[in-house]
Short mmCIF file of C-alpha atoms in Angstrom, two decimals:
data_model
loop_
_atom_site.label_atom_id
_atom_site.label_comp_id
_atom_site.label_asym_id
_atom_site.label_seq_id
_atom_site.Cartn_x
_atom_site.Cartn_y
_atom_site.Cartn_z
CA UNK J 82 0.00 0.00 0.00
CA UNK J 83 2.88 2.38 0.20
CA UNK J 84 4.54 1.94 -2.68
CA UNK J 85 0.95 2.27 -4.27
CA UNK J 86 0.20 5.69 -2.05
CA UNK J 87 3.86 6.95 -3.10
CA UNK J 88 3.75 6.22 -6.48
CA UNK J 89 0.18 8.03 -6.86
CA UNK J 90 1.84 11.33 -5.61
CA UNK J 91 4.79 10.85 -7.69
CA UNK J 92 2.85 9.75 -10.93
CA UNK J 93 1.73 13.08 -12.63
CA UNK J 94 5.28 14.08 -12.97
CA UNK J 95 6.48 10.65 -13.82
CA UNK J 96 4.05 9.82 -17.07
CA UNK J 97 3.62 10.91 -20.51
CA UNK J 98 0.24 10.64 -21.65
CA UNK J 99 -0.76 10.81 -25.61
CA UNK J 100 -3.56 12.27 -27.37
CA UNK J 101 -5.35 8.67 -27.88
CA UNK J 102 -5.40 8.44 -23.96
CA UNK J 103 -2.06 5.71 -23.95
CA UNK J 104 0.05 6.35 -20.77
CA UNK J 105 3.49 5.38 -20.35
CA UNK J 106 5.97 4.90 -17.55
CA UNK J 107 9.36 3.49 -18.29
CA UNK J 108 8.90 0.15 -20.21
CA UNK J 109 5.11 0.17 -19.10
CA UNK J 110 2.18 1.29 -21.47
CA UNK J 111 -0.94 0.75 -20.69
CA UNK J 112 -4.52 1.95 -22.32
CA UNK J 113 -7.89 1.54 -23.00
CA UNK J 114 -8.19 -1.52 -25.70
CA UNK J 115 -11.62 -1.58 -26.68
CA UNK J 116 -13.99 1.80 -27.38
CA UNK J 117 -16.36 0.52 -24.36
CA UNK J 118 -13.79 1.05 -22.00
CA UNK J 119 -14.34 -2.28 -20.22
CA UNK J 120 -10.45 -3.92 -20.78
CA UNK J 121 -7.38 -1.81 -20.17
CA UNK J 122 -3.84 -3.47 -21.64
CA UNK J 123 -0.49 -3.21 -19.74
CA UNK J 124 2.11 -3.52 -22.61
CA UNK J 125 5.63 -4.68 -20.54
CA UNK J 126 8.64 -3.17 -23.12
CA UNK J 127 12.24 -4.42 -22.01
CA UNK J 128 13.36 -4.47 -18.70
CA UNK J 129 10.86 -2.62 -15.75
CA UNK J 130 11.16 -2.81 -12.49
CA UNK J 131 7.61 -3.11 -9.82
CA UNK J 132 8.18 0.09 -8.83
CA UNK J 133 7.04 0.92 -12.55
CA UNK J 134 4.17 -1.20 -12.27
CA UNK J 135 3.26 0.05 -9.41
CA UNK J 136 2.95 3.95 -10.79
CA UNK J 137 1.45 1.68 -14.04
CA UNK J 138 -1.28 0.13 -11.44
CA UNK J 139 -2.61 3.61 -9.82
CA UNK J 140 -3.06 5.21 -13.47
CA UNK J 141 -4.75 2.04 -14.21
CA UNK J 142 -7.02 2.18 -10.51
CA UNK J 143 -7.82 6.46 -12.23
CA UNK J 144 -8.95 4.63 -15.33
CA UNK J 145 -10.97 2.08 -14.06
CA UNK J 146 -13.07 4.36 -11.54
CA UNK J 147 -13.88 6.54 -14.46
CA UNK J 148 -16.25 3.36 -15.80
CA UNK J 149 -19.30 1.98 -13.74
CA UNK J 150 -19.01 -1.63 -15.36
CA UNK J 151 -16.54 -4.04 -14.79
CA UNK J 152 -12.89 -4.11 -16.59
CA UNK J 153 -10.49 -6.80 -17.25
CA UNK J 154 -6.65 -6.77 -17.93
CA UNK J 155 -4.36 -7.39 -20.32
CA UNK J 156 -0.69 -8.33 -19.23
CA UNK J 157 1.22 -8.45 -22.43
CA UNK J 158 4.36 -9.54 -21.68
CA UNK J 159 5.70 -10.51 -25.41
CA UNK J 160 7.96 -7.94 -25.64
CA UNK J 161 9.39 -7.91 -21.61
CA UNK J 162 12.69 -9.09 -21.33
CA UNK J 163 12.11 -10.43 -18.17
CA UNK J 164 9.50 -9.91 -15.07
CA UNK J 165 11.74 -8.90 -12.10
CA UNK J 166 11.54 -11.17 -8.62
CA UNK J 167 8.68 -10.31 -6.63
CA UNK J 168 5.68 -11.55 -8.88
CA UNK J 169 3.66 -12.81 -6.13
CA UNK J 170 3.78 -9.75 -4.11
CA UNK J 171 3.04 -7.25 -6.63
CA UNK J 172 0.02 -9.12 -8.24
CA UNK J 173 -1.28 -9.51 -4.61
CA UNK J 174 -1.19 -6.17 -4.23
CA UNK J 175 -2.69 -5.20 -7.60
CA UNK J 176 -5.59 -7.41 -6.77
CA UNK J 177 -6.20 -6.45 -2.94
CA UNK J 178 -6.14 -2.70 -3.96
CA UNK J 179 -7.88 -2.63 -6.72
CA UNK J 180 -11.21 -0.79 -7.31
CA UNK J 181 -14.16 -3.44 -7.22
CA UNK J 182 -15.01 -3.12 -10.77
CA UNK J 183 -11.87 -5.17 -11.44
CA UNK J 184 -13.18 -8.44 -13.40
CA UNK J 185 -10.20 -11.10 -14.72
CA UNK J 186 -6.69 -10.36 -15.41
CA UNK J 187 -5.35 -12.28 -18.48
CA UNK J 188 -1.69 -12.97 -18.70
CA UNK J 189 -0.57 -12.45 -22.07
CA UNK J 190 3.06 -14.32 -23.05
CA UNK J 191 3.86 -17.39 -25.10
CA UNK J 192 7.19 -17.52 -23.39
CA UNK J 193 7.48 -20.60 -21.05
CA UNK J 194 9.56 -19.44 -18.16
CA UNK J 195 6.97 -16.38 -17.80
CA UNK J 196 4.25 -18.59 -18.28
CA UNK J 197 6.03 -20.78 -15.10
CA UNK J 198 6.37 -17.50 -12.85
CA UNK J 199 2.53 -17.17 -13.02
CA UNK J 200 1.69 -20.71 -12.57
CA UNK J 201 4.23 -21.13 -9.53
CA UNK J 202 2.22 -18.05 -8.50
CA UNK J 203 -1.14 -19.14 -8.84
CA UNK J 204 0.25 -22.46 -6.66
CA UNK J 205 1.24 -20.34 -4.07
CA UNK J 206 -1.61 -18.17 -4.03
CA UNK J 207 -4.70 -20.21 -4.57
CA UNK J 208 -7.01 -16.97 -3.84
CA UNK J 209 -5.52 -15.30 -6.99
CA UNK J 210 -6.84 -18.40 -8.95
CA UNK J 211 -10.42 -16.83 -9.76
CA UNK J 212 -8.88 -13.46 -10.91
CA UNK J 213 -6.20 -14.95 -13.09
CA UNK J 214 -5.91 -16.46 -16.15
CA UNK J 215 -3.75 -17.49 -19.22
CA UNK J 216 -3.36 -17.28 -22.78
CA UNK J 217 -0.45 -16.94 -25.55
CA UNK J 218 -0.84 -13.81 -27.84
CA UNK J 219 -2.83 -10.42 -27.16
CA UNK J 220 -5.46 -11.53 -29.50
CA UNK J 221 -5.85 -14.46 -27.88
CA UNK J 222 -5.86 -12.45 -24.53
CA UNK J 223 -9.00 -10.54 -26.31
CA UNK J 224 -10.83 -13.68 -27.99
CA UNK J 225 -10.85 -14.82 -24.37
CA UNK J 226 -12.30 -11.51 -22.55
CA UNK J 227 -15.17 -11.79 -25.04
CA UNK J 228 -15.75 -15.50 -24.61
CA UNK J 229 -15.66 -14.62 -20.50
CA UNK J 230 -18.09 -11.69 -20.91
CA UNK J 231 -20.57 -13.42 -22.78
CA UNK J 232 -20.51 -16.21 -19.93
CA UNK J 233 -19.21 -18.92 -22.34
CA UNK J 234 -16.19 -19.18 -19.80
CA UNK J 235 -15.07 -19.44 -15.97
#
């Protein structure tokens, strides 16, 4: 909750927003990726740190209280280099502080050893299990969401 609280008074300075409403922090972007507003992507670039995420996170928590229906995530990790140590911790937090309009998050990599971070998490963290889930490619991330919003999945 700290490092949430400190990045939130740190974060106007810290983040370059575009026209089309994409903000960025370091090698985090994240934005709106659909016109109803109801999925927001995190797009990992290179090598971040959870500090980053963190200031990602609170923009995110503005976004998401600007909508009265639910919104899933996107963590597209294709292009990440690598997801620093601390996984468990910093997806606990995300979860635990995040506004209760907050529906799945869908972890978007087809790399193996990121893929095992997240399941090694999920192990560890059984709670996280109904938030959480999987798939290989963005557009895979987004067939999903629909399927899930429709009801034709858990």
């Amino acid at each position: 909750s700290y490092l949430l609280l400190r990045c939130y008074s740190t974060m106007q300075s810290n983040w370059d927003e575009t026209e089309s409403g994409t903000h960025k922090i370091s090698g985090i972007t994240v934005h709106w990726d659909d016109k109803e507003h109801s999925v927001i992507c995190y797009h990992f670039v290179g090598l971040w740190e959870w500090y980053d995420f963190a200031q990602a996170s609170t923009q995110v928590f503005h976004m998401m209280a600007e909508v009265p229906h639910d919104v899933s995530l996107i963590f597209d990790l294709h292009h990440s280099l690598d997801v620093p140590v601390g996984a468990l911790r910093a997806v606990k937090q995300l979860v635990s502080y995040a506004p209760a309009n907050l529906d799945i998050i869908v972890i978007a990599s087809d790399d193996k050893l990121t893929q095992q971070i997240f399941v090694n998490l999920l192990r560890l963290e059984k709670s996280l299990r109904k938030n959480i889930t999987f798939s290989k490619s963005h557009e895979d991330a987004k067939i999903l969401l629909r399927k899930h919003s429709a009801g034709q999945v858990n």
